[in-house]
Coordinates of N, CA and C in Angstrom, one line a residue:
X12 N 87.6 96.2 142.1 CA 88.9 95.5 141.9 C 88.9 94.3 143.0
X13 N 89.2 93.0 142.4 CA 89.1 92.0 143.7 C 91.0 91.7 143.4
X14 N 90.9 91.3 144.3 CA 92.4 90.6 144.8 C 92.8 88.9 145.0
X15 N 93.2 88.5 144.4 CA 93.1 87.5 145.0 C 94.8 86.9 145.4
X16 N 95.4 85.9 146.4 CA 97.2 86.1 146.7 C 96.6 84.4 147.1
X17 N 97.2 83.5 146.0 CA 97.4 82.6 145.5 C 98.9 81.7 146.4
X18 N 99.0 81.5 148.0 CA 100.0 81.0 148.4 C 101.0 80.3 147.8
X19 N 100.9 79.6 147.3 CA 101.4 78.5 146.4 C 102.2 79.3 145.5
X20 N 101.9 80.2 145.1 CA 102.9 81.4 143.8 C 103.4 82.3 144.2
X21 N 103.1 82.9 145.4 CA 103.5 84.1 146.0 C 103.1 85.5 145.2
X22 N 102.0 85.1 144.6 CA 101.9 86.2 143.3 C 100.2 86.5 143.7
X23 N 100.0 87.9 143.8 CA 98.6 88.7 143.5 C 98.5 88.8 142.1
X24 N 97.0 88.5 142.1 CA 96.9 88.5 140.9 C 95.3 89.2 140.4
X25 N 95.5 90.2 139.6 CA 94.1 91.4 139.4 C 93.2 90.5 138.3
X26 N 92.4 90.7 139.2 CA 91.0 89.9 138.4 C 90.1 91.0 138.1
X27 N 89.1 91.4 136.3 CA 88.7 91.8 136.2 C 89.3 93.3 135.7
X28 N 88.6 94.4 135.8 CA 89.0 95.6 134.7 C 90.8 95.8 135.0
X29 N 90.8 96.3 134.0 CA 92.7 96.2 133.8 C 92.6 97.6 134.1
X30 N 91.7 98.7 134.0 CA 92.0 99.9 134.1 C 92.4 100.3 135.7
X31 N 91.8 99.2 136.5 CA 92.3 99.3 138.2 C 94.1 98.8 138.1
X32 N 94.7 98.3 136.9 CA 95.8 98.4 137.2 C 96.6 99.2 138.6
X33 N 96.8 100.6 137.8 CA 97.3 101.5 138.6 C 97.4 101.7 140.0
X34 N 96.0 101.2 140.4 CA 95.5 100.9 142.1 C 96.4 99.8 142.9
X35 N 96.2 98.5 141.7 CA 96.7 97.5 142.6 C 98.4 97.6 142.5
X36 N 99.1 98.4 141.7 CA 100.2 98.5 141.6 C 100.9 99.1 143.0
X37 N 100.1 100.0 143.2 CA 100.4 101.2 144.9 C 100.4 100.0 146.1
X38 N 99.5 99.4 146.1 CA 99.0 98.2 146.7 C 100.1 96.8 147.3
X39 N 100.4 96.9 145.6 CA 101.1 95.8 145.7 C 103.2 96.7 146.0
X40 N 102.8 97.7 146.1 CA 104.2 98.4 147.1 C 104.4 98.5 148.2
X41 N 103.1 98.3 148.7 CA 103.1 98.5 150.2 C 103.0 96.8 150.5
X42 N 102.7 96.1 150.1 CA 103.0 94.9 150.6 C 104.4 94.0 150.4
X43 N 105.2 94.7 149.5 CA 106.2 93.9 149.3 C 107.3 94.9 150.6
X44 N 106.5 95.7 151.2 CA 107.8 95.9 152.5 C 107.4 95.1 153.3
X45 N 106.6 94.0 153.3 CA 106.8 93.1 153.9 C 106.9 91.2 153.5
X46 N 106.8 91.2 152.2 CA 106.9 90.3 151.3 C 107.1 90.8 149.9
X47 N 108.6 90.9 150.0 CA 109.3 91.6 148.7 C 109.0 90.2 147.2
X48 N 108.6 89.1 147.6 CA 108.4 88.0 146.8 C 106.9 88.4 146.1
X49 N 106.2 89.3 145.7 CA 105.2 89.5 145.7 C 105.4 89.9 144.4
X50 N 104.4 89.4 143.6 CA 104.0 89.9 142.0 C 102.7 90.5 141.7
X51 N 102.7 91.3 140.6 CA 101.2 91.7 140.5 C 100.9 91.3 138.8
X52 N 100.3 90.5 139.0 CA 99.8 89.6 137.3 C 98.5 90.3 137.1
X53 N 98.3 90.4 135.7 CA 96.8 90.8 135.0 C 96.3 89.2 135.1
X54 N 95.6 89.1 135.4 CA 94.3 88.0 134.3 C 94.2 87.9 133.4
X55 N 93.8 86.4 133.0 CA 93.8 86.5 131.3 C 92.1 86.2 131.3
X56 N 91.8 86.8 130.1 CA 89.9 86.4 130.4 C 90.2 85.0 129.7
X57 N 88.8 84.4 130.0 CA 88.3 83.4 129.2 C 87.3 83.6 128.2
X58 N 87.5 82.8 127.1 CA 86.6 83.5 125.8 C 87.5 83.3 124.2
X59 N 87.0 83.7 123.8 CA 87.5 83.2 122.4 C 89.0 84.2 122.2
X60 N 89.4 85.3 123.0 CA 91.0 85.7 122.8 C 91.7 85.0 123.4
X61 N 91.4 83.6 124.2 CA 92.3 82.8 125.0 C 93.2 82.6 124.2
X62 N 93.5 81.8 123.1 CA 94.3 81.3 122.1 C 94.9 82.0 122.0
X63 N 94.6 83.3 121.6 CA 95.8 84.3 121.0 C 96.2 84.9 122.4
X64 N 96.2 84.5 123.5 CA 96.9 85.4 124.6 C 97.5 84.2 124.7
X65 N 97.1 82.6 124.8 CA 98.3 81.7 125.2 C 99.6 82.3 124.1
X66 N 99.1 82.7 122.9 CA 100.6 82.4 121.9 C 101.3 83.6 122.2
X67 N 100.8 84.5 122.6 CA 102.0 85.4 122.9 C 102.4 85.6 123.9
X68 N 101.9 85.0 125.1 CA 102.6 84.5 126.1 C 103.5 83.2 125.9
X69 N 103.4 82.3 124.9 CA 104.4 81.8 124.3 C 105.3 82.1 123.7
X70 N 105.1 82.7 123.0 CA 106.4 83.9 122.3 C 107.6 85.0 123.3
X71 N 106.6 85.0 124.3 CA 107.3 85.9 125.6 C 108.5 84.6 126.3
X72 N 107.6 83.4 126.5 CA 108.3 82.6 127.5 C 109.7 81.8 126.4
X73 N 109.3 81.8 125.5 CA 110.3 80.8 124.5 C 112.1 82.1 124.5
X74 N 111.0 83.1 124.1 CA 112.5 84.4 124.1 C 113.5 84.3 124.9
X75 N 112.6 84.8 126.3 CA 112.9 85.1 127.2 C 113.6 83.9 127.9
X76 N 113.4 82.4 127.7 CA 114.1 81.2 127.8 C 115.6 81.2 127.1
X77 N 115.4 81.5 125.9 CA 116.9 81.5 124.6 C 117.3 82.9 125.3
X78 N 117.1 83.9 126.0 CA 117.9 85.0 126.3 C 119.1 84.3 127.2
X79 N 120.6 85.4 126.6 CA 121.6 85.1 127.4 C 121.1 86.0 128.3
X80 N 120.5 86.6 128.4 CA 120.4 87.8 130.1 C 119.4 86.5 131.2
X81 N 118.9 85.4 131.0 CA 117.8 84.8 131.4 C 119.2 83.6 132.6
X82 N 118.4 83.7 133.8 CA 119.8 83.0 134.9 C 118.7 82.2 135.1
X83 N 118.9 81.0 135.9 CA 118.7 79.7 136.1 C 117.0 79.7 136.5
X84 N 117.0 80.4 137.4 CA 115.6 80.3 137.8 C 114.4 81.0 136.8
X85 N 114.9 82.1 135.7 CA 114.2 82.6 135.0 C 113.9 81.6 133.7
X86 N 114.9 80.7 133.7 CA 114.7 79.5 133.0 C 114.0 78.2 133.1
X87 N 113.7 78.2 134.6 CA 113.1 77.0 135.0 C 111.7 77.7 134.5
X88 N 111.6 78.7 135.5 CA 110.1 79.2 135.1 C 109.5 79.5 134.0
X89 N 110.4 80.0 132.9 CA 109.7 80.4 131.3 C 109.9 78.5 130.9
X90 N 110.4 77.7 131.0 CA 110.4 76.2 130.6 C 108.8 75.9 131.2
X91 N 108.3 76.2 132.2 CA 107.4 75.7 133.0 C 106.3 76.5 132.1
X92 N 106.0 77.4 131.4 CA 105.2 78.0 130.7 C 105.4 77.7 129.7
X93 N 106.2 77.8 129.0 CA 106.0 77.3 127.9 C 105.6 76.1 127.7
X94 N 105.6 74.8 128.2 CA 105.3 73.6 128.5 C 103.7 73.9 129.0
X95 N 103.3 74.3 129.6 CA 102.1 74.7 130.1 C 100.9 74.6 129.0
X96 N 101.9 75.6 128.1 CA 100.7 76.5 126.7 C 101.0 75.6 126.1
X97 N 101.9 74.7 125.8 CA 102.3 73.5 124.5 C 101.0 72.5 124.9
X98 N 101.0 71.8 126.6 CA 100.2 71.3 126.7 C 98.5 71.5 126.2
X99 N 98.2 72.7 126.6 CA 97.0 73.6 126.4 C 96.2 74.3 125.8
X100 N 97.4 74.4 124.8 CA 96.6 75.5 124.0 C 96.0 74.9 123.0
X101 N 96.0 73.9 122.5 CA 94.8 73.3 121.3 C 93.7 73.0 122.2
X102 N 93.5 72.4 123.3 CA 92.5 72.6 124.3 C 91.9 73.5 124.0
X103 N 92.4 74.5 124.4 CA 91.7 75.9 124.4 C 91.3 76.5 123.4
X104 N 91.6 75.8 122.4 CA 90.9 76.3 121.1 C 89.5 75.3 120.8
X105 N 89.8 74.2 121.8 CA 88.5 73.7 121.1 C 87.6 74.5 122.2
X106 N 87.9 74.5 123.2 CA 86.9 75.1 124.5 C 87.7 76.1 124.9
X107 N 87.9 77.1 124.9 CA 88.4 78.6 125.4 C 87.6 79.0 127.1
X108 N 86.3 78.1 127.1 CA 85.8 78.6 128.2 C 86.5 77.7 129.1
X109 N 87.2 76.5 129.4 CA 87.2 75.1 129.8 C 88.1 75.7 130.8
X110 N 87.4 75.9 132.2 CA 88.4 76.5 133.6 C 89.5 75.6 133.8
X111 N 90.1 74.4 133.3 CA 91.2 74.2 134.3 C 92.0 74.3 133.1
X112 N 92.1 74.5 131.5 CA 92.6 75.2 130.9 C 92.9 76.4 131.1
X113 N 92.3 77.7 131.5 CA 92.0 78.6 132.0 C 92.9 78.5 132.8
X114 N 93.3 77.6 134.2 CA 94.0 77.9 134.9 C 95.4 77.7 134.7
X115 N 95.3 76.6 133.6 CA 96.9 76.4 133.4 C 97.4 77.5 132.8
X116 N 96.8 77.9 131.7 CA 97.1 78.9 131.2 C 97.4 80.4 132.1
X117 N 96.9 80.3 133.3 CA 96.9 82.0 133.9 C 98.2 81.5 134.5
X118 N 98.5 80.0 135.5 CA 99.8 79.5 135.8 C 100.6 80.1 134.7
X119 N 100.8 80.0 133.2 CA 101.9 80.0 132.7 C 102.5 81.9 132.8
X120 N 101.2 82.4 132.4 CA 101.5 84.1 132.4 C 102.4 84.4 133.7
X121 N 101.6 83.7 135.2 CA 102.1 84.0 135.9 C 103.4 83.4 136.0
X122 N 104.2 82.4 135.5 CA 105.4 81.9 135.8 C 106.3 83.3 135.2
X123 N 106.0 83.5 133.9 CA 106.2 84.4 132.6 C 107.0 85.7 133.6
X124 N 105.5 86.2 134.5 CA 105.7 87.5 134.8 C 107.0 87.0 136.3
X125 N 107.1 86.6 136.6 CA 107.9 86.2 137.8 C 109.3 86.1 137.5
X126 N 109.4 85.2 136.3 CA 110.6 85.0 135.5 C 111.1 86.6 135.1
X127 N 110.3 87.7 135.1 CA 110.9 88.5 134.6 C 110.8 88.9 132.7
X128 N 110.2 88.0 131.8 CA 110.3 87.6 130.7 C 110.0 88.7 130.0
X129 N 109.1 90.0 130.6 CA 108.8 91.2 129.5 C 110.1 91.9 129.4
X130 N 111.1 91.5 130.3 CA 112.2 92.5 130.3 C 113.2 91.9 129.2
X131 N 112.7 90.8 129.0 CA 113.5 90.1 128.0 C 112.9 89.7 126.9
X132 N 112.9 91.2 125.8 CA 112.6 90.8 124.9 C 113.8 90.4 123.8
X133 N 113.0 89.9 122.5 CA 114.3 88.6 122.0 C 114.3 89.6 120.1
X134 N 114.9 88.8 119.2 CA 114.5 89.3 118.0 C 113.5 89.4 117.7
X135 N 112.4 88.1 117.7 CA 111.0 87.9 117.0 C 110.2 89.3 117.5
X136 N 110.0 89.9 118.8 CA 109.9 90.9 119.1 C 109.8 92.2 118.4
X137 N 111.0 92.6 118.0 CA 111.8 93.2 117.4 C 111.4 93.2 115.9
X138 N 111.7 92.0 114.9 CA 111.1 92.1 113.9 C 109.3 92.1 113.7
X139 N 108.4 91.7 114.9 CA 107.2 91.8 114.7 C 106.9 93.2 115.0
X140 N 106.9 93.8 115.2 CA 107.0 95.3 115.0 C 107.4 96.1 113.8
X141 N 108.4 95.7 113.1 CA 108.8 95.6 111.7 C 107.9 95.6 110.5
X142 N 107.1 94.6 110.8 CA 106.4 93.9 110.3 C 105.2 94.3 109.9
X143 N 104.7 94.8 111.8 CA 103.1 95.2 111.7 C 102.9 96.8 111.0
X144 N 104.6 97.2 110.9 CA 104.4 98.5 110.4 C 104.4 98.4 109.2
X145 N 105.2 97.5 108.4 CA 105.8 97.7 106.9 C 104.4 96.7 106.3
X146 N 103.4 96.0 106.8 CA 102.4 95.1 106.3 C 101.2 95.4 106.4
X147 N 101.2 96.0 107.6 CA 99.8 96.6 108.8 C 99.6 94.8 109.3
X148 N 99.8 94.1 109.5 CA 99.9 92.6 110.3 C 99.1 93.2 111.9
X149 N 98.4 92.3 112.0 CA 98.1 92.2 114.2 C 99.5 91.8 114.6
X150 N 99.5 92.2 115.5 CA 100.5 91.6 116.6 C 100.7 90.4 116.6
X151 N 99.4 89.7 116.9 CA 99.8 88.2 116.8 C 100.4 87.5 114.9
X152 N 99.8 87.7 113.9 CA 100.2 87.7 112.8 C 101.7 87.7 112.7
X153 N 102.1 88.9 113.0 CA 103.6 89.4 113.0 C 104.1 88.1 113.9
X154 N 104.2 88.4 114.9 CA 104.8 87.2 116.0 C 104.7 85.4 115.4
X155 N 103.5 85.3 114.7 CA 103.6 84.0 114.1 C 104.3 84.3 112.7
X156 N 104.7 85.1 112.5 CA 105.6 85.4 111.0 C 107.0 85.4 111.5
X157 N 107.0 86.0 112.5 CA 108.8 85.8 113.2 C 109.2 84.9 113.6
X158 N 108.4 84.8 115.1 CA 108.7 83.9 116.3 C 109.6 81.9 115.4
X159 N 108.8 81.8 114.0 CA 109.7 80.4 113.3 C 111.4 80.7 112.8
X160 N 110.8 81.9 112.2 CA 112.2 82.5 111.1 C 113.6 82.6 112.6
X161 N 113.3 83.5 113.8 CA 114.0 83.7 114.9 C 114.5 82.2 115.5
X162 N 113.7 81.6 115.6 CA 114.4 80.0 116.1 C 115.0 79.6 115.5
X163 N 114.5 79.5 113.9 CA 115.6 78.7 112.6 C 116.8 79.3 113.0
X164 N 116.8 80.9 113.4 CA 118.1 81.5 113.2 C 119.4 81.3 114.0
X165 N 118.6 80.9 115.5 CA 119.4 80.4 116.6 C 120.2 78.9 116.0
X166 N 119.8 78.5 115.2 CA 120.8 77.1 114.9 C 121.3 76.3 115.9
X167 N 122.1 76.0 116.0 CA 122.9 75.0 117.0 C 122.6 75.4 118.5
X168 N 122.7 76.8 118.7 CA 122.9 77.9 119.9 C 121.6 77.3 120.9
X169 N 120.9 77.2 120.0 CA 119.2 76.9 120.9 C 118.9 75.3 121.1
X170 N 119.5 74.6 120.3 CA 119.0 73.3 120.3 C 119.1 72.8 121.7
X171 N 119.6 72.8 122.7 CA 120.0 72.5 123.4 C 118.4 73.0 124.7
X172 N 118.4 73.9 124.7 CA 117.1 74.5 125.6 C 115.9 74.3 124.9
X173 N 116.0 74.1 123.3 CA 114.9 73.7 123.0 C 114.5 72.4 123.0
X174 N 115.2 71.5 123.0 CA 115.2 69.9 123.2 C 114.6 69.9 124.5
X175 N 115.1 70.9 126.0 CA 114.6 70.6 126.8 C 112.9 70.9 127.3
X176 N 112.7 72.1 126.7 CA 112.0 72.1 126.4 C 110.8 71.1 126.1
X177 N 110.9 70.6 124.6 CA 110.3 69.5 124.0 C 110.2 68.5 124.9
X178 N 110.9 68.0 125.8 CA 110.8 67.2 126.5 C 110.0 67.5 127.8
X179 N 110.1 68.8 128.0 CA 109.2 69.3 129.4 C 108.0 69.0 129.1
X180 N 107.8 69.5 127.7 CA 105.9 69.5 127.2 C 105.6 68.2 126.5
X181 N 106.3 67.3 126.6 CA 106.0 65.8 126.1 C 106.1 65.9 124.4
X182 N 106.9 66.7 123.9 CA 106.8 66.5 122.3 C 107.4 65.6 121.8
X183 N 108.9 65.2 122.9 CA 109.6 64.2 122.5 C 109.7 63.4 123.6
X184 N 110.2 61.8 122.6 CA 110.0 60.8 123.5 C 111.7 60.9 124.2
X185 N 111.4 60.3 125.5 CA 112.5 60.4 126.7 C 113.9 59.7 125.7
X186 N 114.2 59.4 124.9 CA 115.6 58.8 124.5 C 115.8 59.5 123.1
X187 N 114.7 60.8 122.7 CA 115.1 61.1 121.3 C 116.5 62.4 122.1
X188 N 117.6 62.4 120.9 CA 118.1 63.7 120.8 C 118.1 65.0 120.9
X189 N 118.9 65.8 120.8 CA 118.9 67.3 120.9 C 118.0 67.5 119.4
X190 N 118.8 67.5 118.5 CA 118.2 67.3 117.3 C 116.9 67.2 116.7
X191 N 116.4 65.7 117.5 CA 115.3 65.3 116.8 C 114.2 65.8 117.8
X192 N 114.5 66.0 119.4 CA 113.5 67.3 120.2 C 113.5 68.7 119.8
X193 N 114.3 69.0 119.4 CA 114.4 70.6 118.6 C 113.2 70.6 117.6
X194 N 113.6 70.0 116.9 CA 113.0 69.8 115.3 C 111.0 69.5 115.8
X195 N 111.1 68.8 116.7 CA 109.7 68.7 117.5 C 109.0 69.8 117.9
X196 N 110.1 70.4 118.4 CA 109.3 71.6 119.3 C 109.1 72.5 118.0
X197 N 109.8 72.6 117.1 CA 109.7 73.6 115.9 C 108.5 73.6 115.0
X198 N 108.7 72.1 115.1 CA 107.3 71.7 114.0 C 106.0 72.0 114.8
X199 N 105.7 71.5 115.9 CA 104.5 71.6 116.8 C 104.3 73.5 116.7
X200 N 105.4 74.3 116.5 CA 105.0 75.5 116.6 C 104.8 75.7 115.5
X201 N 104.5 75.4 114.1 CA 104.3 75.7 112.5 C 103.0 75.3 112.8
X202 N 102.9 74.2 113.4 CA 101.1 73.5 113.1 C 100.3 74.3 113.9
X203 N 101.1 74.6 115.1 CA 100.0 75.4 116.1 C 99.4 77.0 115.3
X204 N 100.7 77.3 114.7 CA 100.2 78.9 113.4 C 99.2 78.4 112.8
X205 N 99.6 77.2 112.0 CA 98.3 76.8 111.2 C 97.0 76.4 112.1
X206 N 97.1 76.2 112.9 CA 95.5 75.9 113.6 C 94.8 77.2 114.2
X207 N 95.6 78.3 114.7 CA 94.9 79.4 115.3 C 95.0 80.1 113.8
X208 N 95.4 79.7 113.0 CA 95.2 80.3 111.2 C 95.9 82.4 111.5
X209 N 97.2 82.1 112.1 CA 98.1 83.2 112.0 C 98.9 83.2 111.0
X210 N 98.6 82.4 109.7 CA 99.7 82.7 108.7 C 99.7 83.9 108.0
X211 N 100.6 84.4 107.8 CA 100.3 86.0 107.7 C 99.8 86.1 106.0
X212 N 99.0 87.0 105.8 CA 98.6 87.0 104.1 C 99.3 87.6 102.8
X213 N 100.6 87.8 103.4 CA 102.0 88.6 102.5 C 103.0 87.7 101.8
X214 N 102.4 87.5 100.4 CA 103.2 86.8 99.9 C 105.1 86.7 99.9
X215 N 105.3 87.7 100.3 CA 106.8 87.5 100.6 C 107.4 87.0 102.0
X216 N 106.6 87.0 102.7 CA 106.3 86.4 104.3 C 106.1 85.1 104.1
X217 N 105.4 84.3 103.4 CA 105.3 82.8 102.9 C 106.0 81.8 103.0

């Protein structure tokens, strides 16, 4: 198990077998009595599951952003990842190995895990689980069958964080509206399904 405590984040972060979890968890107890700011993040590998760990770490940060339980700073941080993976993740599909992709992407997990965002899970969540039972769907399949239908559903409620959003990750230009940055960030998330080819194969899901 290597360690590595990344100043700049305040966050440990386990590189390498996940089964040392457990270890670095005890680890990382005894060090937050003296730096209670202290996180313990998994690694994401590099390799061809990059893609599908950015999107469901986008799925986590987008939620966990539209959550009313989500307070100011859990919002700056899930904005800052999700923006991250918008930038990156078609990168990473052309090159999955490409380290400073790689690092933006482990930046966004780790904003993710800081923000708190697993504690906030949202609908899309909820019905992708639904889903992978009543279809047999992957996880990611499901999540790219929700995570659109869950936004549409938010309506007016969301436009507002999703605009900003859009605008964090460059989708919209600096003078477009709530409206027409919303509808950006929505569409960019339809094409991105279609390019990591998560459309799910249930015709009533279509």
């Amino acid at each position: 198990m290597q360690l590595v405590e990344p100043g700049e984040t305040h966050a440990i972060i386990l590189v390498g077998d996940q089964a040392a979890f457990p270890c670095a968890q005890a680890l990382l107890k005894q060090k937050r009595r003296t730096d209670p700011a202290i996180y313990l993040i998994p690694a994401i590998p590099m390799g061809d599951d990059l893609p599908g760990t950015a999107f469901m770490t986008l799925c986590t940060a987008l939620e966990a952003h539209l959550s009313p339980r989500a307070g100011r700073t859990a919002r700056d941080l899930t904005a800052e990842a999700a923006a991250l993976i918008v930038r990156n993740l078609s990168l990473c599909c052309v090159n999955p190995a490409d380290p400073q992709t790689h690092q933006a992407l482990q930046r966004a997990v780790t904003c993710c895990r800081k923000a708190g965002a697993d504690a906030m899970p949202g609908y899309a969540q909820g019905m992708a689980e639904a889903l992978m039972a009543r279809y047999g769907l992957t996880r990611l399949q499901a999540l790219a069958a929700a995570l659109p239908v869950v936004l549409d559903g938010y309506g007016d409620h969301a436009l507002k964080r999703l605009a900003q959003l859009a605008h964090a990750a460059g989708l919209a230009s600096e003078g477009a509206g709530r409206e027409v940055a919303a509808a950006s960030m929505l569409l960019w998330l339809r094409e991105t399904i279609t390019l990591l080819g998560l459309e799910p194969g249930v015709k009533e899901l279509r």
